[in-house]
Structure formats: structure tokens, C-alpha cells
Short mmCIF file of C-alpha atoms in Angstrom, two decimals:
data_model
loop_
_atom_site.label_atom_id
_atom_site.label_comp_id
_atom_site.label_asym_id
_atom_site.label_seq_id
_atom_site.Cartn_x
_atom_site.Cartn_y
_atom_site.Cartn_z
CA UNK A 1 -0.60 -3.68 -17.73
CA UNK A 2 1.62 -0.53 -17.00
CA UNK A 3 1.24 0.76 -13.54
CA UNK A 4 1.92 4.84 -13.58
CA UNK A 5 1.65 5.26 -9.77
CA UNK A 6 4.26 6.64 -7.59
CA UNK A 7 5.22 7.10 -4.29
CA UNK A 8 7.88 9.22 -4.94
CA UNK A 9 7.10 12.04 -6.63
CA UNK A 10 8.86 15.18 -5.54
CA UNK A 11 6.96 17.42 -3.09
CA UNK A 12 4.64 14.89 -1.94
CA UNK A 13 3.75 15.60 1.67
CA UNK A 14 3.88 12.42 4.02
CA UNK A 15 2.32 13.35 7.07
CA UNK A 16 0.90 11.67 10.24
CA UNK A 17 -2.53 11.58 11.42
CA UNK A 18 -1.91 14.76 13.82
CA UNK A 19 -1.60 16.94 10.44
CA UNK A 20 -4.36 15.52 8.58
CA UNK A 21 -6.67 14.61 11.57
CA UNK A 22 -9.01 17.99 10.40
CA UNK A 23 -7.94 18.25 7.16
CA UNK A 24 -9.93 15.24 5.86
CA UNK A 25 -13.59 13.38 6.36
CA UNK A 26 -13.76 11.17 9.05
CA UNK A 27 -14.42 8.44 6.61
CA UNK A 28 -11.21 8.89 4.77
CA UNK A 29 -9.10 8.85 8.23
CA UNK A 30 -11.19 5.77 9.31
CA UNK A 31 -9.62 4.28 6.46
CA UNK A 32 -6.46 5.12 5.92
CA UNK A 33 -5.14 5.07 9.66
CA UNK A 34 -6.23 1.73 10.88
CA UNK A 35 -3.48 -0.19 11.75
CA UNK A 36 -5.64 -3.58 11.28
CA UNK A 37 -5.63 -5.91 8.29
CA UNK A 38 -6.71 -4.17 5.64
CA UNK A 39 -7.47 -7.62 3.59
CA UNK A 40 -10.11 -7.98 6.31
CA UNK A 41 -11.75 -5.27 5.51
CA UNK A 42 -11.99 -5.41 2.11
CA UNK A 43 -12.95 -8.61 2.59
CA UNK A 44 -15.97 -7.76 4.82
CA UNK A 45 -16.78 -4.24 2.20
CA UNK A 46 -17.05 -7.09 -0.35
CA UNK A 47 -19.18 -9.53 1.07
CA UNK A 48 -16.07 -11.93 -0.10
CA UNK A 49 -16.53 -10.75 -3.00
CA UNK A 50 -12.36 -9.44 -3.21
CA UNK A 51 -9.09 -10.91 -4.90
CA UNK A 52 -5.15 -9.52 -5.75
CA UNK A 53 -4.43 -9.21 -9.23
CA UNK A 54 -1.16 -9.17 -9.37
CA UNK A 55 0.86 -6.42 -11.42
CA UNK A 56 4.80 -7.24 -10.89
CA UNK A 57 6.21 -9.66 -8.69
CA UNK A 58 10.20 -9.36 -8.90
CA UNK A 59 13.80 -8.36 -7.93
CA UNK A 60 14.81 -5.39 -9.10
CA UNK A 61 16.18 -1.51 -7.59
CA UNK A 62 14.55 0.27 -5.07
CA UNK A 63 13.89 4.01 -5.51
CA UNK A 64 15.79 6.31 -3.48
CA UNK A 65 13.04 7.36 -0.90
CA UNK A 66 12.36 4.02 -0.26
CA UNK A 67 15.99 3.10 0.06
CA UNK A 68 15.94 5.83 2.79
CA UNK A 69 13.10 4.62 5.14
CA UNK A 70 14.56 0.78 4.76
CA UNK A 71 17.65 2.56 5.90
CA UNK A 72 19.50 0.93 3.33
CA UNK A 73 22.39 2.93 1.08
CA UNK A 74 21.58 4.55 -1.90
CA UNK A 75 20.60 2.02 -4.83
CA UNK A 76 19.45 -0.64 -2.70
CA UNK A 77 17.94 -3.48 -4.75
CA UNK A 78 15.09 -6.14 -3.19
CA UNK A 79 12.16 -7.25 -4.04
CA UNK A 80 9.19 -5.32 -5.61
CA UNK A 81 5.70 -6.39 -5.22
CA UNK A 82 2.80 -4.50 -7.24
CA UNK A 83 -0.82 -5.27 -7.03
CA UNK A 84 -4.53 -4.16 -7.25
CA UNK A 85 -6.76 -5.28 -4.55
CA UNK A 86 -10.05 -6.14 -6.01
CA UNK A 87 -13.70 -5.45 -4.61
CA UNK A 88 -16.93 -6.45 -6.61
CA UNK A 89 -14.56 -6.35 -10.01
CA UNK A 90 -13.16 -3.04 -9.31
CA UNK A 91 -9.27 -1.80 -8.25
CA UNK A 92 -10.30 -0.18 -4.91
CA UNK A 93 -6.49 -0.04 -3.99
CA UNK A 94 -2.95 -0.08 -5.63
CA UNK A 95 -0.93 -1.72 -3.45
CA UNK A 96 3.57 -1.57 -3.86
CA UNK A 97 5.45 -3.58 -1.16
CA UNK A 98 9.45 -3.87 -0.89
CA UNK A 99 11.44 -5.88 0.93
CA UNK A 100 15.43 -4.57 0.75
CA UNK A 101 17.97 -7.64 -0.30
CA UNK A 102 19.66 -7.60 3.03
CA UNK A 103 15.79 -7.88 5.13
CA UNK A 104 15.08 -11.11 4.51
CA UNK A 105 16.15 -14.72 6.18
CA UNK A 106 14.55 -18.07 5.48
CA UNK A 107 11.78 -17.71 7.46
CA UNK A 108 10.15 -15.42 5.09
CA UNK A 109 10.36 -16.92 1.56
CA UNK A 110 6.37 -16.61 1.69
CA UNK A 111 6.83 -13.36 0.92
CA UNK A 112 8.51 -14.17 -2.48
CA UNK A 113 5.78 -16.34 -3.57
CA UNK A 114 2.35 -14.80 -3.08
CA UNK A 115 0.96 -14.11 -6.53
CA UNK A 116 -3.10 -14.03 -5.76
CA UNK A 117 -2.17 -14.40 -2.15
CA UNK A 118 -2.94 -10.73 -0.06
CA UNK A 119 0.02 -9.63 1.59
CA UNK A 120 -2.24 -8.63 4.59
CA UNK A 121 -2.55 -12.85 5.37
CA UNK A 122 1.22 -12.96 6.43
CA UNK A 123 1.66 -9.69 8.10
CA UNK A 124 -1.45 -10.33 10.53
CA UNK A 125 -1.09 -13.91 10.14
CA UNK A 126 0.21 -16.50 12.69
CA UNK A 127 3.83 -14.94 13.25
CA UNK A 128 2.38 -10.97 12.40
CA UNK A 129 4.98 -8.23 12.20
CA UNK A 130 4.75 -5.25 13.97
CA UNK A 131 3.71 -2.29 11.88
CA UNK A 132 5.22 1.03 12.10
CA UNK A 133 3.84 4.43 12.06
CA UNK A 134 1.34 5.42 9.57
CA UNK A 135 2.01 8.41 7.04
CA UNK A 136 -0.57 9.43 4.63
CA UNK A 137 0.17 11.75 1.35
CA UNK A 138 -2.66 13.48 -0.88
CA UNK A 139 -2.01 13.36 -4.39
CA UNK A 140 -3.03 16.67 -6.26
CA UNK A 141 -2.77 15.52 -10.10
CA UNK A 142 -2.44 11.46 -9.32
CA UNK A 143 -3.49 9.60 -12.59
CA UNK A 144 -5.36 6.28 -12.50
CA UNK A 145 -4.04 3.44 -14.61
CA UNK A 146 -6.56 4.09 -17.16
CA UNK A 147 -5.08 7.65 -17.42
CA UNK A 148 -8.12 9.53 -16.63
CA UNK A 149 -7.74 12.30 -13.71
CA UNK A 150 -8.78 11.28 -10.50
CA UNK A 151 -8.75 13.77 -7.90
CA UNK A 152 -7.83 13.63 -5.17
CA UNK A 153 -5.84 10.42 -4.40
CA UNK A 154 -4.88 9.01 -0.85
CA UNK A 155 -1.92 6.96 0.11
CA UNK A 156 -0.44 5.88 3.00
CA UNK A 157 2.97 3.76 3.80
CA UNK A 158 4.06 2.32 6.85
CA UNK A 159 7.01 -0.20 7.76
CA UNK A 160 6.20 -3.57 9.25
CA UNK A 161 8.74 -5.35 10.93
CA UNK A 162 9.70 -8.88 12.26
CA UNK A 163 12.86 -10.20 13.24
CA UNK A 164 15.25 -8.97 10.53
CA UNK A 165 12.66 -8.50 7.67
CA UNK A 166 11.15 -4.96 7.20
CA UNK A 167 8.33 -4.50 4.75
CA UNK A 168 7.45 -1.16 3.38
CA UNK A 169 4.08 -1.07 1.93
CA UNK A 170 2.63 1.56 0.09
CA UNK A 171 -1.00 2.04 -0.53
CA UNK A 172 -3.02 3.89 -2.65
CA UNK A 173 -6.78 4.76 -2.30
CA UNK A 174 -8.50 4.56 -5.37
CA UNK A 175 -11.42 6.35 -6.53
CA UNK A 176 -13.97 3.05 -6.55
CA UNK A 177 -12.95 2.56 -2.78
CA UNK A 178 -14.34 5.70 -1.97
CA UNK A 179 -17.56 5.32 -4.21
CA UNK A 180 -18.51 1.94 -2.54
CA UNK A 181 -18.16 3.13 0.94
CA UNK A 182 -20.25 6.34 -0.24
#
């Protein structure tokens, strides 16, 4: 399966929650700026009913934005993690982590291995990492992997950090989320 998402896209605004605190439903900013697991509650949404498909799991470049806010130089390379998170048989989220080759010691190698695994258990697990700032985008004319229009689109990103390892994670709202919680 072909993922057609992306973070990047020129003119995409990434804002805070200061911008968009009256500029969206309460609902949506409930969402999309909690800094808690968001397995958790996707989990609890579900009734359990929730599972990671994973999309791509590899080493590979990193685009230039993300380069940027991992403060590495210009055609960084890490490792790329792409996944739907899964409610009740539905994609309710697109989810794209990267570590950067130089973030990483021993101590993580979980992170290299989670296939059905959610991200969210190591980052608020045992050792958590600290988690950055939230910014949150609106996509305009955001496609869905099916290729049918889906308007609009949230996504936010945030870095979380431990030790030397920094972890950006990207994630996009989908449609279904929205229509379950309706």
C-alpha cells in the first residue's frame, strides 16, 4: 500500500495552540493538543477494539523539514516509521515517526523493531521521553490513501526526547476519527 501523505508540503502552516485555540471546535483541539498517550486513547475510543498496521518500517533519507527540526544537516538519513492506527477496522490516524542516524544509542533498539507494536507504549512507557511542543497544520486539499478528497485534514508533530534520542512524530487526523467521536 502507497501512502500519499505529507508533512511537508510547501505552505503548510504549523502553528501552536495559541493560533488555532478559536479557529477550531473544541473537540478537534481536545484531540490534537493532548500531550498524553494517544495509544490510550484510542484504545479506550475503541473499547480495545484498536491495532498498528504497519506501512514502512526502514532506513532511508529524511526530508528536508524534518532534517531541520532534528537539527541535523541537510540530507540527514535515519529511520522512517509509517503506520495507520486502527479503531473498529478503520485508519483513524496516519502516523510517520523519524529517528535521525546520529539520535539513537543502544538503549533504544525497541524503536527499530516495533512492527504491530504502537509507538505510544515506549514513549509513555517505563523510561517515557519528554515530548516537545505541539504544532498542528490544517490541510486544505489533503488526499486520503484511497484518493478520495477529504476535507479538511488535521496534523500535528511534536519532538520527544530522551537522553540522546529525539523522535519526531507526525500525525495525521483522519476523517473516520472524527466520525466516531461525532
Amino acid at each position: 500500500m502507497q501512502v500519499i501523505y505529507r508533512f511537508s508540503q510547501p505552505g503548510l502552516q504549523w502553528n501552536t495552540i495559541a493560533h488555532w485555540r478559536s479557529l477550531m471546535a473544541s473537540t478537534n483541539r481536545d484531540w490534537l493538543f493532548d500531550k498524553g498517550s494517544l495509544t490510550r486513547r484510542l484504545r479506550a475510543l475503541s473499547d480495545d477494539e484498536f491495532k498498528v498496521i504497519p506501512l514502512r518500517e526502514e532506513a532511508g533519507p529524511i526530508l528536508p523539514q524534518e532534517c531541520q527540526l532534528l537539527g541535523l544537516p541537510p540530507g540527514g538519513r535515519g529511520w522512517i516509521r509509517e503506520v495507520y492506527l486502527v479503531g473498529f477496522d478503520r485508519p483513524w490516524i496516519y502516523a510517520r515517526s523519524v529517528v535521525g542516524d546520529r539520535d539513537t544509542d543502544g538503549s533504544d533498539s525497541a524503536l527499530f523493531k516495533l512492527g504491530s507494536v504502537p509507538l505510544g507504549t515506549l514513549l509513555f512507557g517505563e523510561k517515557s521521553y519528554q515530548r516537545g511542543e505541539i504544532e498542528v497544520c490544517r490541510y486544505e486539499d489533503a488526499c486520503n490513501a484511497s484518493r478520495q478528497p477529504a476535507y479538511p485534514l488535521w496534523a500535528r508533530r511534536s519532538i520527544f526526547s530522551r537522553e540522546q534520542t529525539n523522535i519526531l512524530v507526525h500525525e495525521m487526523f483522519l476523517p473516520a476519527l472524527w466520525e466516531e467521536l461525532s
